[in-house]
Structure formats: C-alpha cells, structure tokens
CSV table of C-alpha atoms and ligand atoms in Angstrom, one decimal:
chain,number,residue,atom,x,y,z
A,1,MET,CA,30.9,-21.3,-152.4
A,2,ASP,CA,31.0,-21.0,-148.6
A,3,LYS,CA,32.4,-24.0,-146.7
A,4,ILE,CA,33.3,-25.2,-143.2
A,5,VAL,CA,37.0,-26.2,-142.8
A,6,ILE,CA,37.6,-28.8,-140.1
A,7,ARG,CA,41.1,-29.9,-138.8
A,8,GLY,CA,40.0,-33.1,-137.2
A,9,GLY,CA,41.5,-35.4,-134.6
A,10,ARG,CA,40.9,-33.2,-131.5
A,11,PRO,CA,38.8,-34.6,-128.6
A,12,LEU,CA,36.0,-32.3,-127.7
A,13,ASN,CA,35.7,-31.4,-124.0
A,14,GLY,CA,33.4,-29.0,-122.2
A,15,THR,CA,29.8,-27.9,-122.2
A,16,VAL,CA,27.3,-27.4,-125.1
A,17,PRO,CA,24.1,-25.5,-124.5
A,18,ILE,CA,21.3,-27.0,-126.6
A,19,SER,CA,18.9,-24.7,-128.5
A,20,GLY,CA,15.2,-24.8,-129.0
A,21,ALA,CA,13.9,-27.4,-131.4
A,22,LYS,CA,13.5,-26.4,-135.1
A,23,ASN,CA,10.8,-29.0,-135.6
A,24,ALA,CA,8.7,-27.6,-132.7
A,25,ALA,CA,9.4,-23.9,-133.5
A,26,LEU,CA,8.1,-24.2,-137.1
A,27,PRO,CA,4.6,-25.5,-136.3
A,28,ILE,CA,4.3,-23.3,-133.2
A,29,LEU,CA,5.2,-20.2,-135.2
A,30,ILE,CA,2.5,-20.9,-137.8
A,31,ALA,CA,0.0,-21.9,-135.1
A,32,THR,CA,0.0,-18.3,-133.9
A,33,LEU,CA,-2.3,-17.7,-136.9
A,34,LEU,CA,-5.0,-19.6,-134.9
A,35,ALA,CA,-5.3,-16.9,-132.3
A,36,PRO,CA,-5.5,-13.3,-133.6
A,37,GLY,CA,-3.4,-11.0,-131.5
A,38,GLU,CA,0.1,-10.4,-130.1
A,39,HIS,CA,2.3,-13.5,-129.4
A,40,ARG,CA,5.5,-14.0,-127.5
A,41,LEU,CA,7.6,-17.1,-128.0
A,42,SER,CA,10.9,-17.8,-126.3
A,43,ASN,CA,13.8,-20.3,-126.9
A,44,VAL,CA,13.2,-20.0,-130.6
A,45,PRO,CA,16.4,-21.1,-132.4
A,46,ARG,CA,17.9,-18.6,-134.8
A,47,LEU,CA,17.9,-20.7,-138.0
A,48,VAL,CA,17.3,-20.0,-141.6
A,49,ASP,CA,14.1,-22.2,-141.5
A,50,VAL,CA,12.8,-20.0,-138.7
A,51,SER,CA,13.5,-16.9,-140.7
A,52,SER,CA,11.8,-18.5,-143.7
A,53,MET,CA,8.7,-19.2,-141.5
A,54,LEU,CA,8.7,-15.6,-140.2
A,55,SER,CA,9.0,-14.4,-143.8
A,56,LEU,CA,6.0,-16.6,-144.7
A,57,LEU,CA,4.0,-15.1,-141.8
A,58,GLY,CA,5.1,-11.6,-142.9
A,59,ARG,CA,3.8,-12.4,-146.4
A,60,ILE,CA,0.5,-13.5,-144.9
A,61,GLY,CA,0.2,-10.1,-143.2
A,62,CYS,CA,1.7,-10.9,-139.7
A,63,PRO,CA,4.8,-8.9,-138.8
A,64,SER,CA,7.3,-10.1,-136.3
A,65,LEU,CA,10.3,-8.9,-134.2
A,66,VAL,CA,13.2,-11.1,-133.1
A,67,HIS,CA,15.3,-10.3,-130.0
A,68,GLY,CA,17.8,-13.1,-129.6
A,69,ASN,CA,15.7,-16.2,-129.1
A,70,ASP,CA,12.5,-14.3,-128.3
A,71,VAL,CA,10.0,-13.7,-131.1
A,72,ARG,CA,7.1,-11.3,-131.0
A,73,LEU,CA,4.4,-11.8,-133.6
A,74,ASP,CA,1.3,-9.9,-134.5
A,75,THR,CA,-1.4,-12.1,-136.0
A,76,SER,CA,-4.3,-9.6,-135.6
A,77,ARG,CA,-4.8,-9.4,-139.4
A,78,VAL,CA,-4.4,-11.9,-142.2
A,79,SER,CA,-4.3,-10.3,-145.6
A,80,PHE,CA,-3.1,-13.1,-147.8
A,81,CYS,CA,-4.0,-16.8,-147.5
A,82,GLU,CA,-1.1,-18.1,-149.5
A,83,ALA,CA,2.3,-19.8,-149.0
A,84,PRO,CA,4.0,-18.9,-152.3
A,85,TYR,CA,6.5,-21.0,-154.2
A,86,ASP,CA,9.5,-18.8,-153.5
A,87,LEU,CA,9.2,-19.4,-149.8
A,88,VAL,CA,7.9,-23.0,-149.9
A,89,ARG,CA,10.7,-24.2,-152.1
A,90,LYS,CA,13.2,-23.2,-149.4
A,91,MET,CA,11.4,-25.0,-146.6
A,92,ARG,CA,9.2,-28.0,-146.9
A,93,ALA,CA,7.6,-27.2,-143.5
A,94,SER,CA,5.7,-24.3,-145.2
A,95,VAL,CA,3.1,-26.9,-145.9
A,96,LEU,CA,2.2,-26.4,-142.2
A,97,ALA,CA,0.4,-23.2,-143.2
A,98,LEU,CA,-2.4,-25.3,-144.7
A,99,GLY,CA,-4.2,-26.3,-141.5
A,100,PRO,CA,-4.0,-22.9,-139.8
A,101,LEU,CA,-5.0,-20.9,-142.9
A,102,LEU,CA,-8.0,-23.1,-143.5
A,103,ALA,CA,-9.1,-22.8,-139.9
A,104,ARG,CA,-8.5,-19.0,-139.8
A,105,CYS,CA,-9.6,-17.9,-143.2
A,106,GLY,CA,-11.6,-20.8,-144.7
A,107,GLU,CA,-9.2,-20.9,-147.6
A,108,ALA,CA,-5.5,-21.7,-148.2
A,109,HIS,CA,-3.3,-21.7,-151.3
A,110,VAL,CA,0.0,-23.5,-150.6
A,111,SER,CA,2.7,-24.3,-153.1
A,112,LEU,CA,3.7,-27.9,-153.2
A,113,PRO,CA,6.7,-28.4,-150.9
A,114,GLY,CA,10.4,-28.6,-151.5
A,115,GLY,CA,13.0,-28.9,-148.7
A,116,CYS,CA,15.4,-31.8,-148.0
A,117,ALA,CA,15.9,-34.1,-151.0
A,118,ILE,CA,15.3,-37.2,-149.0
A,119,GLY,CA,12.5,-38.9,-150.8
A,120,THR,CA,9.2,-38.1,-152.5
A,121,ARG,CA,7.6,-37.0,-149.2
A,122,PRO,CA,3.9,-36.9,-150.3
A,123,ILE,CA,1.2,-34.9,-148.4
A,124,ASP,CA,-1.7,-37.2,-149.1
A,125,GLN,CA,-2.3,-37.8,-145.4
A,126,HIS,CA,-2.4,-34.0,-144.7
A,127,LEU,CA,-5.0,-33.6,-147.4
A,128,LYS,CA,-7.0,-36.7,-146.3
A,129,GLY,CA,-7.3,-35.4,-142.7
A,130,LEU,CA,-8.2,-31.9,-143.7
A,131,GLU,CA,-10.8,-33.2,-146.2
A,132,ALA,CA,-12.4,-35.2,-143.5
A,133,LEU,CA,-12.7,-31.9,-141.5
A,134,GLY,CA,-14.6,-30.4,-144.5
A,135,ALA,CA,-11.9,-28.8,-146.7
A,136,ARG,CA,-12.0,-29.3,-150.5
A,137,PHE,CA,-8.8,-29.3,-152.4
A,138,GLU,CA,-7.8,-28.7,-156.0
A,139,LEU,CA,-4.3,-29.1,-157.3
A,140,SER,CA,-3.3,-26.6,-160.1
A,141,GLY,CA,-0.3,-24.6,-161.1
A,142,GLY,CA,1.9,-26.4,-158.6
A,143,TYR,CA,-0.4,-25.3,-155.8
A,144,VAL,CA,-2.8,-26.9,-153.4
A,145,HIS,CA,-5.9,-24.7,-153.3
A,146,GLY,CA,-8.1,-25.4,-150.3
A,147,HIS,CA,-11.6,-24.1,-149.4
A,148,VAL,CA,-14.0,-24.7,-146.6
A,149,ASP,CA,-17.6,-24.7,-147.6
A,150,GLY,CA,-19.5,-22.5,-145.1
A,151,GLY,CA,-16.2,-21.1,-143.8
A,152,ARG,CA,-15.8,-23.4,-140.7
A,153,LEU,CA,-14.3,-26.8,-140.4
A,154,GLN,CA,-16.3,-29.6,-138.8
A,155,GLY,CA,-15.0,-32.2,-136.3
A,156,ALA,CA,-14.5,-35.7,-137.8
A,157,HIS,CA,-13.1,-39.2,-137.2
A,158,ILE,CA,-9.8,-39.5,-139.0
A,159,GLN,CA,-7.7,-42.6,-139.4
A,160,LEU,CA,-4.2,-41.9,-140.7
A,161,ASP,CA,-2.5,-44.6,-142.8
A,162,VAL,CA,1.0,-43.3,-141.9
A,163,PRO,CA,2.0,-41.6,-138.6
A,164,THR,CA,3.2,-38.4,-140.4
A,165,VAL,CA,4.7,-35.7,-138.1
A,166,THR,CA,3.8,-32.5,-140.0
A,167,GLY,CA,0.6,-34.2,-141.2
A,168,THR,CA,-0.5,-34.8,-137.6
A,169,GLU,CA,0.4,-31.2,-136.8
A,170,ASN,CA,-1.6,-29.8,-139.7
A,171,ILE,CA,-4.7,-31.8,-138.9
A,172,LEU,CA,-4.4,-31.0,-135.2
A,173,MET,CA,-4.1,-27.2,-135.8
A,174,ALA,CA,-7.2,-27.4,-138.0
A,175,ALA,CA,-9.2,-29.5,-135.6
A,176,VAL,CA,-8.8,-27.2,-132.6
A,177,LEU,CA,-11.0,-24.6,-134.2
A,178,ALA,CA,-13.4,-27.0,-136.0
A,179,LYS,CA,-17.0,-27.2,-134.8
A,180,GLY,CA,-17.4,-30.3,-132.6
A,181,GLU,CA,-15.3,-33.3,-131.7
A,182,SER,CA,-12.4,-34.8,-133.7
A,183,ARG,CA,-10.9,-38.2,-133.1
A,184,ILE,CA,-7.6,-38.6,-135.0
A,185,GLU,CA,-6.1,-42.1,-135.0
A,186,GLY,CA,-2.8,-43.4,-136.1
A,187,VAL,CA,-1.1,-40.1,-135.4
A,188,ALA,CA,2.6,-39.5,-134.9
A,189,ARG,CA,3.9,-39.3,-131.3
A,190,GLU,CA,7.0,-37.1,-131.6
A,191,PRO,CA,7.9,-34.8,-128.6
A,192,GLU,CA,7.5,-31.8,-131.0
A,193,ILE,CA,3.8,-32.7,-131.5
A,194,VAL,CA,3.4,-32.8,-127.7
A,195,ASP,CA,5.0,-29.4,-127.5
A,196,LEU,CA,2.6,-28.0,-130.2
A,197,ALA,CA,-0.3,-29.5,-128.3
A,198,ARG,CA,0.9,-27.9,-125.0
A,199,TYR,CA,1.1,-24.6,-126.8
A,200,LEU,CA,-2.4,-24.9,-128.3
A,201,GLN,CA,-3.8,-26.0,-124.9
A,202,GLY,CA,-2.2,-22.9,-123.3
A,203,MET,CA,-4.2,-20.8,-125.8
A,204,GLY,CA,-7.4,-22.6,-124.8
A,205,ALA,CA,-7.6,-25.6,-127.1
A,206,GLN,CA,-9.1,-28.8,-125.8
A,207,ILE,CA,-6.8,-31.7,-126.7
A,208,GLU,CA,-6.3,-35.1,-125.1
A,209,GLY,CA,-3.9,-37.9,-126.0
A,210,ALA,CA,-0.8,-35.9,-127.2
A,211,GLY,CA,2.1,-38.3,-127.2
A,212,THR,CA,-0.2,-41.3,-127.9
A,213,ASP,CA,-1.4,-42.6,-131.3
A,214,THR,CA,-4.9,-41.1,-130.8
A,215,LEU,CA,-5.8,-37.4,-130.4
A,216,LEU,CA,-9.1,-36.3,-129.1
A,217,VAL,CA,-10.0,-32.7,-129.8
A,218,GLN,CA,-13.1,-30.7,-128.7
A,219,GLY,CA,-13.2,-27.8,-131.1
A,220,VAL,CA,-13.5,-24.3,-129.6
A,221,ASP,CA,-14.7,-21.0,-131.1
A,222,THR,CA,-11.6,-19.0,-130.4
A,223,LEU,CA,-8.1,-19.2,-129.1
A,224,THR,CA,-6.2,-16.5,-127.1
A,225,PRO,CA,-2.5,-15.8,-127.5
A,226,ALA,CA,-0.3,-17.3,-124.7
A,227,PRO,CA,3.4,-17.3,-124.1
A,228,HIS,CA,5.4,-20.4,-124.8
A,229,SER,CA,9.0,-21.6,-124.6
A,230,ILE,CA,10.0,-24.0,-127.3
A,231,LEU,CA,11.2,-27.4,-126.1
A,232,PRO,CA,15.0,-28.3,-126.5
A,233,ASP,CA,16.1,-29.8,-129.8
A,234,ARG,CA,16.6,-33.6,-129.3
A,235,ILE,CA,18.3,-33.9,-132.7
A,236,GLU,CA,20.8,-31.1,-132.1
A,237,ALA,CA,21.5,-32.7,-128.7
A,238,GLY,CA,21.9,-36.2,-130.3
A,239,THR,CA,24.3,-34.7,-132.8
A,240,TYR,CA,26.6,-33.2,-130.1
A,241,LEU,CA,26.5,-36.5,-128.1
A,242,VAL,CA,27.9,-38.2,-131.2
A,243,ALA,CA,30.5,-35.3,-131.5
A,244,GLY,CA,31.7,-36.2,-128.0
A,245,ALA,CA,31.7,-39.9,-128.8
A,246,ILE,CA,33.4,-39.7,-132.2
A,247,THR,CA,36.2,-37.5,-131.1
A,248,GLY,CA,37.1,-39.5,-127.9
A,249,GLY,CA,35.8,-36.6,-125.9
A,250,ASP,CA,33.8,-35.7,-122.8
A,251,LEU,CA,30.9,-33.3,-123.4
A,252,THR,CA,28.1,-32.2,-121.1
A,253,LEU,CA,24.9,-30.9,-122.8
A,254,THR,CA,22.8,-28.4,-120.9
A,255,GLY,CA,19.1,-27.4,-121.4
A,256,VAL,CA,18.1,-30.9,-122.7
A,257,ARG,CA,15.3,-33.3,-122.0
A,258,PRO,CA,17.0,-36.7,-121.6
A,259,ASP,CA,13.6,-38.6,-121.9
A,260,ASP,CA,13.1,-37.4,-125.5
A,261,LEU,CA,16.5,-39.0,-126.4
A,262,THR,CA,15.9,-42.5,-125.1
A,263,PRO,CA,16.5,-44.4,-128.4
A,264,VAL,CA,19.6,-42.4,-129.2
A,265,LEU,CA,21.0,-42.9,-125.7
A,266,THR,CA,20.4,-46.6,-126.0
A,267,ALA,CA,22.4,-46.7,-129.2
A,268,LEU,CA,25.2,-44.7,-127.7
A,269,ARG,CA,25.4,-47.0,-124.7
A,270,GLN,CA,25.6,-50.0,-127.0
A,271,ALA,CA,28.5,-48.2,-128.7
A,272,GLY,CA,30.2,-48.2,-125.4
A,273,CYS,CA,29.7,-44.6,-124.3
A,274,THR,CA,29.3,-43.7,-120.6
A,275,LEU,CA,26.2,-41.5,-120.2
A,276,THR,CA,25.3,-39.5,-117.1
A,277,LEU,CA,21.9,-38.1,-117.0
A,278,GLY,CA,20.7,-35.1,-114.9
A,279,SER,CA,17.2,-33.5,-115.0
A,280,ASP,CA,18.2,-31.3,-117.9
A,281,THR,CA,21.8,-32.4,-118.7
A,282,ILE,CA,23.5,-35.3,-120.4
A,283,ARG,CA,27.2,-36.0,-120.1
A,284,VAL,CA,28.8,-38.3,-122.7
A,285,GLN,CA,32.2,-39.9,-122.1
A,286,ALA,CA,33.6,-41.6,-125.1
A,287,PRO,CA,34.8,-45.2,-124.8
A,288,GLU,CA,38.4,-46.4,-125.6
A,289,ARG,CA,37.0,-48.4,-128.4
A,290,ILE,CA,33.6,-47.9,-130.1
A,291,SER,CA,31.4,-51.0,-130.5
A,292,PRO,CA,29.3,-51.7,-133.5
A,293,VAL,CA,25.5,-51.1,-133.3
A,294,ASP,CA,22.6,-52.4,-135.4
A,295,LEU,CA,19.7,-50.0,-135.6
A,296,THR,CA,16.5,-49.4,-137.5
A,297,THR,CA,14.8,-46.0,-137.9
A,298,LEU,CA,11.2,-45.9,-136.8
A,299,PRO,CA,8.6,-43.4,-135.8
A,300,HIS,CA,8.9,-42.1,-132.3
A,301,PRO,CA,9.5,-43.6,-129.8
A,302,GLY,CA,11.8,-45.6,-132.1
A,303,PHE,CA,15.2,-44.5,-133.3
A,304,PRO,CA,14.8,-41.2,-135.2
A,305,THR,CA,15.6,-41.0,-138.9
A,306,ASP,CA,17.0,-37.5,-138.2
A,307,MET,CA,19.8,-39.2,-136.2
A,308,GLN,CA,20.6,-42.0,-138.7
A,309,ALA,CA,23.3,-40.2,-140.6
A,310,GLN,CA,25.1,-39.0,-137.4
A,311,LEU,CA,25.1,-42.6,-135.9
A,312,MET,CA,26.4,-43.9,-139.2
A,313,ALA,CA,29.4,-41.5,-139.0
A,314,LEU,CA,30.0,-42.9,-135.5
A,315,MET,CA,29.8,-46.4,-136.7
A,316,THR,CA,32.6,-45.8,-139.2
A,317,MET,CA,34.9,-45.7,-136.1
A,318,ALA,CA,33.5,-48.9,-134.5
A,319,ASP,CA,35.4,-52.2,-134.1
A,320,GLY,CA,33.4,-54.4,-136.4
A,321,GLU,CA,30.4,-54.3,-138.7
A,322,SER,CA,27.2,-52.3,-138.1
A,323,HIS,CA,23.9,-52.5,-139.9
A,324,ILE,CA,21.6,-49.5,-140.3
A,325,THR,CA,18.1,-49.9,-141.7
A,326,GLU,CA,16.2,-46.8,-142.8
A,327,THR,CA,12.4,-47.3,-142.8
A,328,ILE,CA,11.1,-43.7,-142.9
A,329,PHE,CA,12.5,-42.2,-146.0
A,330,GLU,CA,13.4,-44.2,-149.1
A,331,ASN,CA,16.3,-41.9,-150.2
A,332,ARG,CA,18.2,-41.1,-147.0
A,333,PHE,CA,21.6,-42.6,-147.6
A,334,MET,CA,23.0,-39.7,-149.7
A,335,HIS,CA,25.7,-39.2,-147.1
A,336,VAL,CA,27.1,-42.7,-147.8
A,337,PRO,CA,29.3,-41.8,-150.8
A,338,GLU,CA,30.6,-38.7,-149.1
A,339,LEU,CA,31.5,-40.6,-145.9
A,340,ASN,CA,33.3,-43.2,-148.1
A,341,ARG,CA,35.3,-40.3,-149.7
A,342,LEU,CA,36.6,-39.7,-146.1
A,343,GLY,CA,37.8,-43.3,-146.0
A,344,ALA,CA,34.8,-45.1,-144.6
A,345,ARG,CA,33.6,-48.4,-146.0
A,346,ILE,CA,29.8,-48.4,-146.2
A,347,SER,CA,27.7,-50.4,-148.7
A,348,VAL,CA,24.0,-50.0,-149.3
A,349,ASP,CA,21.5,-52.6,-150.3
A,350,GLY,CA,18.0,-51.2,-150.7
A,351,ASN,CA,17.2,-49.6,-147.3
A,352,ARG,CA,20.0,-51.3,-145.4
A,353,ALA,CA,23.5,-50.0,-145.0
A,354,THR,CA,26.5,-52.1,-143.8
A,355,VAL,CA,29.2,-50.1,-142.2
A,356,THR,CA,32.6,-51.8,-141.8
A,357,GLY,CA,34.1,-49.8,-139.0
A,358,GLY,CA,37.6,-49.2,-137.8
A,359,LEU,CA,39.3,-47.9,-141.0
A,360,PRO,CA,41.0,-44.5,-140.5
A,361,LEU,CA,39.2,-41.5,-141.8
A,362,ALA,CA,41.2,-38.9,-143.6
A,363,GLY,CA,40.2,-35.3,-144.5
A,364,ALA,CA,38.7,-34.6,-148.0
A,365,THR,CA,36.3,-32.2,-149.6
A,366,VAL,CA,32.8,-33.3,-149.2
A,367,MET,CA,29.4,-32.0,-150.2
A,368,ALA,CA,26.2,-32.2,-148.1
A,369,THR,CA,22.9,-33.0,-149.7
A,370,ASP,CA,20.5,-32.6,-146.8
A,371,LEU,CA,20.4,-31.3,-143.3
A,372,ARG,CA,21.3,-34.4,-141.2
A,373,ALA,CA,23.7,-35.7,-144.0
A,374,SER,CA,25.6,-32.4,-143.6
A,375,ALA,CA,25.8,-32.9,-139.8
A,376,SER,CA,27.2,-36.4,-140.4
A,377,LEU,CA,30.0,-35.1,-142.6
A,378,VAL,CA,30.9,-32.5,-140.0
A,379,LEU,CA,31.1,-35.2,-137.4
A,380,ALA,CA,33.2,-37.4,-139.6
A,381,GLY,CA,35.5,-34.5,-140.3
A,382,LEU,CA,36.0,-33.9,-136.5
A,383,ALA,CA,37.2,-37.5,-136.2
A,384,ALA,CA,39.3,-37.5,-139.5
A,385,SER,CA,43.0,-36.8,-139.7
A,386,GLY,CA,44.0,-33.7,-141.7
A,387,GLU,CA,41.6,-31.2,-143.2
A,388,THR,CA,38.0,-31.7,-144.2
A,389,GLU,CA,36.1,-29.2,-146.2
A,390,VAL,CA,32.3,-29.4,-146.0
A,391,LEU,CA,30.7,-27.5,-148.9
A,392,ARG,CA,27.1,-26.4,-149.5
A,393,LEU,CA,26.3,-25.2,-146.0
A,394,TYR,CA,22.8,-24.1,-146.7
A,395,HIS,CA,21.3,-27.1,-145.0
A,396,LEU,CA,23.3,-26.7,-141.8
A,397,ASP,CA,22.1,-23.1,-141.5
A,398,ARG,CA,18.6,-24.5,-141.7
A,399,GLY,CA,19.0,-26.7,-138.6
A,400,TYR,CA,21.9,-26.0,-136.3
A,401,GLU,CA,22.1,-22.7,-134.3
A,402,ASN,CA,25.6,-21.3,-133.8
A,403,LEU,CA,27.1,-24.6,-134.9
A,404,LEU,CA,30.7,-23.3,-135.3
A,405,GLU,CA,30.7,-21.3,-132.1
A,406,LYS,CA,29.4,-24.3,-130.1
A,407,LEU,CA,32.0,-26.6,-131.6
A,408,GLN,CA,34.9,-24.1,-131.2
A,409,ALA,CA,33.9,-23.6,-127.5
A,410,VAL,CA,34.6,-27.3,-126.8
A,411,GLY,CA,37.9,-27.4,-128.6
A,412,ALA,CA,37.1,-28.1,-132.3
A,413,ASP,CA,39.4,-26.5,-134.9
A,414,VAL,CA,36.6,-25.4,-137.3
A,415,SER,CA,36.2,-22.2,-139.4
A,416,ARG,CA,33.9,-21.0,-142.0
A,417,THR,CA,34.8,-19.2,-145.2
A,418,ALA,CA,32.2,-17.5,-147.3
A,419,ASP,CA,32.4,-15.8,-150.7
A,420,ASP,CA,29.1,-14.1,-150.0
A,421,PRO,CA,29.5,-11.5,-147.1
A,422,ARG,CA,25.8,-11.9,-146.3
A,423,VAL,CA,26.5,-15.5,-145.4
A,424,ARG,CA,29.3,-14.5,-143.0
A,425,GLN,CA,26.9,-12.4,-141.1
A,426,PHE,CA,24.4,-15.1,-140.3
A,427,PRO,CA,23.2,-15.5,-137.6
A,428,ALA,CA,23.1,-11.8,-137.1
A,429,LYS,CA,24.8,-10.5,-134.0
A,430,THR,CA,22.5,-7.6,-133.5
A,431,ASP,CA,20.0,-7.7,-130.6
A,432,ALA,CA,17.0,-6.8,-132.5
A,433,GLN,CA,16.1,-7.9,-136.0
A,434,ALA,CA,12.9,-7.0,-137.8
A,435,VAL,CA,11.8,-9.8,-140.0
B,501,LIG,C1,9.2,-34.5,-140.1
B,501,LIG,C2,10.4,-33.7,-139.6
B,501,LIG,C3,11.6,-34.3,-140.2
B,501,LIG,C4,11.7,-35.8,-139.9
B,501,LIG,C5,10.4,-36.5,-140.2
B,501,LIG,C6,10.3,-38.0,-139.7
B,501,LIG,C7,9.5,-31.4,-139.4
B,501,LIG,C8,9.5,-30.1,-139.9
B,501,LIG,N1,10.2,-32.3,-140.1
B,501,LIG,O1,9.1,-34.4,-141.5
B,501,LIG,O2,12.8,-33.7,-139.7
B,501,LIG,O3,12.7,-36.4,-140.6
B,501,LIG,O4,9.3,-35.8,-139.6
B,501,LIG,O5,10.5,-38.0,-138.4
B,501,LIG,O6,9.0,-31.7,-138.3
B,501,LIG,N2,4.1,-39.7,-145.6
B,501,LIG,C9,3.1,-40.1,-146.5
B,501,LIG,N3,2.1,-39.2,-146.7
B,501,LIG,C10,2.0,-38.0,-146.1
B,501,LIG,C11,3.0,-37.6,-145.2
B,501,LIG,C12,4.0,-38.4,-145.0
B,501,LIG,O7,3.2,-41.2,-147.0
B,501,LIG,O8,1.0,-37.3,-146.3
B,501,LIG,C13,5.3,-40.6,-145.3
B,501,LIG,C14,6.6,-40.0,-145.8
B,501,LIG,O9,6.8,-40.2,-147.2
B,501,LIG,C15,7.6,-40.7,-144.9
B,501,LIG,C16,6.7,-40.9,-143.6
B,501,LIG,O10,5.4,-40.7,-143.9
B,501,LIG,O11,7.8,-42.0,-145.4
B,501,LIG,C17,7.1,-39.9,-142.5
B,501,LIG,O12,7.1,-38.6,-143.0
B,501,LIG,P1,6.6,-37.3,-142.1
B,501,LIG,O13,6.5,-37.8,-140.7
B,501,LIG,O14,5.5,-36.7,-142.8
B,501,LIG,O15,7.9,-36.4,-142.3
B,501,LIG,P2,7.7,-34.8,-142.2
B,501,LIG,O16,6.6,-34.4,-141.4
B,501,LIG,O17,7.8,-34.3,-143.6
C-alpha cells in the first residue's frame, strides 16, 4: 500500500503557489458540454478527480488534451449520454453530468454517486430542481435516468430546501439553456459557484445573482466556447495556512484570493496567527502559543466544512479546549480516532467535537478515510515528533496538486513510497498527456 512518510517537528518557511480549485474545475469541465465546440481552460489542477472528469467526458464522446495546467476539450459531438458506475463510484462530482446532459441531449443516465464517505449525501435537491425545469426521472439499476419531454427544458421558479453546492451548479447549468426565465432561490453561494457562473456568462449565458442566495437566469438558445482560468483553491490555501501555523513556521501563499478565505482567516487570527494579506498573497506567521478556537461549519460565507478537519489538527496544539460543531455533513469526524492515535485528546458528542489541546503529538501509522481527513493527518504529522506514516493516499491525490513537492519546497521532511509504480508516476511529468 502506498504511503506518505513524514518526519515531523520542522517549521515550514517559504512560498507555496496555490493551484486552481478542484471544486470549480469539476463543474466547469462538465459545463463545456453546454457549448458544442473547442474549449480551452487554464489553471486546471492536475488531480485524480480532474482526470476522472476528463475520462467521463471522453466516455461521453468528448476528447481532451492536457498540457500542464491547460486543458483543451472538444465537445462538438456527444455520442453517449451516460455517466457509468465505474467512473461515478470514483468521484461523486460525476453527478454534475446530469444538468448539462439533460440540457444538451434531452436525456441523461447517471449512476448514483460514491466519493468521500462523509455522510449519506442525497441528490434530492438536484432532482427537484431539474424536475421543475421539465425533466422526468426514474431510478433503476443504481442509475438515475432522466428525460426531457419535447427535448428542451423550460424555465421555472425553484426553491431549494438546502443550499447544496453541486445541486445549485447542476440546476444552473440546466437553466442557462432552458426556454424562458428561471428564478432559483435558496441556492449555495460558494466562490466556486460564482466562478462557474462567470464561465457560463463568458459563453453567453444570462445570469444574475451569483454569490447571493437567488439566481435569475434568462435561458438562451446556444452558448459559444470561451476561454476561462479556474479560480484559486481556497481549501488548498487554507490547508497550507494551517501547515504554517501548526509547524511554528512562516509561509507566504501566492496566487490566492484572500476574500474567499475570510472565515478561515478569522479562525487563524483567533488562534493567534499573524496574517498579512496582499491582493493575491497571504502570509501566515505562527504564534508562540496557539489559542483555542470555537467554530461551527456553515454554508458559505460561514466556516467551510472542507476546512474543519485541518483546523481540528491545529487545535490539538492549542493551549486549552476548543469546540468544533459540524452542521453540513453528519459523518465528518472520521479523522478524530486517527488524530487521537497521534496523541491528541478529542471527544465527539453527536456533531460536536471537544479538542483538549496542548498534549504532545507523536508519530504513528494512520489511515485516511476522506480527502480533508487525509489532509488533517498530514498536518498533524508535520507537527508530531518522530515519524508518521499516512496510508491510503487515494483521497489526497484527488484533491491536492503536487502536495509532496510543495511541502518539501518549504522544508518539510516528507516522502512517498508506492508499491504500485503507476502511483509513483502521478502526477505525470510529461508536458502533454492525452486523456
Ligand atoms: C460540495 C463540495 C464539497 C463540500 C460540500 C459542502 C464539490 C465537488 N464538492 O459537495 O467539497 O464539502 O459542497 O461545502 O463541490 N443535501 C441534500 N440534498 C441534496 C444535496 C445536498 O440534503 O440534494 C445536503 C447534504 O446532505 C449536505 C448539504 O446538503 O448536508 C450540503 O451538501 P452539498 O452542498 O450538496 O455538498 P456537495 O455539493 O456534494
């Protein structure tokens, strides 16, 4: 089994370039289906999830070429309106194919999603919104089969019960090509949704209200491919800010959007970090002693659930007791037993964790169960004395571009060993990669 080996206890100092956002790249890649033709996207992170999305597009009939962080895609023809189980089980975000396929082809067959094991993660809101736009769904054989009577979706008034991120994206991608006006209320406001809306607008979509809880869409007949650069990954950035703080270091992140990180920056300031913000840089200087922080995860602009595990790792070093309440996903404390194996003292009561900080962390072998949980174990390993082995790296490869290289460049003693030589080669060093 491949693993990361970390010899902890070294302060990290230097500069970390931040990659494009996974959660913006995925919907934008599949949104290329909405505009038949040749697409060029830049700042696309080289991640397993991105490769999975390109494989899905390839299966649909849309070939792509990857040069570093640039992706060229040809969506002129669609030959297959299906997201099959073997791809969807690797990446839950494949459910994002539903809206674009219904809009483009009038039908979609999408296997029910897998992905991170952090709760039941239903898609009822996706289906409710798409049904309001005129799609009809049937569930059979583990698939959602969708059809649009008459072939074209119709604008509608939709009220979401939960501000779901991918649900909002699915409905938005369908509404931009529907006939007439759609008003979608109670939507999610995450920066990745704003980036998707900007991309769609660049292709000719008529959208108002991105970043608020109501989207107003005037459907258009066609969209035309337009170039787009993916926004920086605020969760990757937040993870490196914690890396600086937890190791007693001094890191400067480049290529970031500080405004997207406001709740994370607030928590880090409460922990005692000194933060210096530039237009696209953030410097974090760790305090002598870390202060405890109480936080609750909420939809944007609240504290992101995708940073909860990393902040918990930091709180294990704090002078005192911190409380972390998880309100987005019901099963997102799976890093707790693993952090405790490294010497932390964390107890969980329902959706509330109590972290008794200040106990020394010591290296151990730990196993990650989801993407951000894996990141929290790497962070804890960087702060722990001795050697930490993080097993099951599949999830980290889904979400962190060049993790090892970026950590090594700022002084971390980390290495990766792999039994499978194909794993060692990822991400590929070649300039061009046909996907
Ligand atoms: C997205 C992100 C993920 C992040 C999450 C919350 C992507 C690819 N993934 O996931 O990294 O952790 O947002 O910020 O962008 N819900 C329903 N019914 C639905 C859909 C969702 O009840 O139809 C609930 C979920 O169970 C959860 C909450 O809504 O409690 C938020 O989930 P959602 O925003 O949909 O998460 P994802 O879009 O899957």
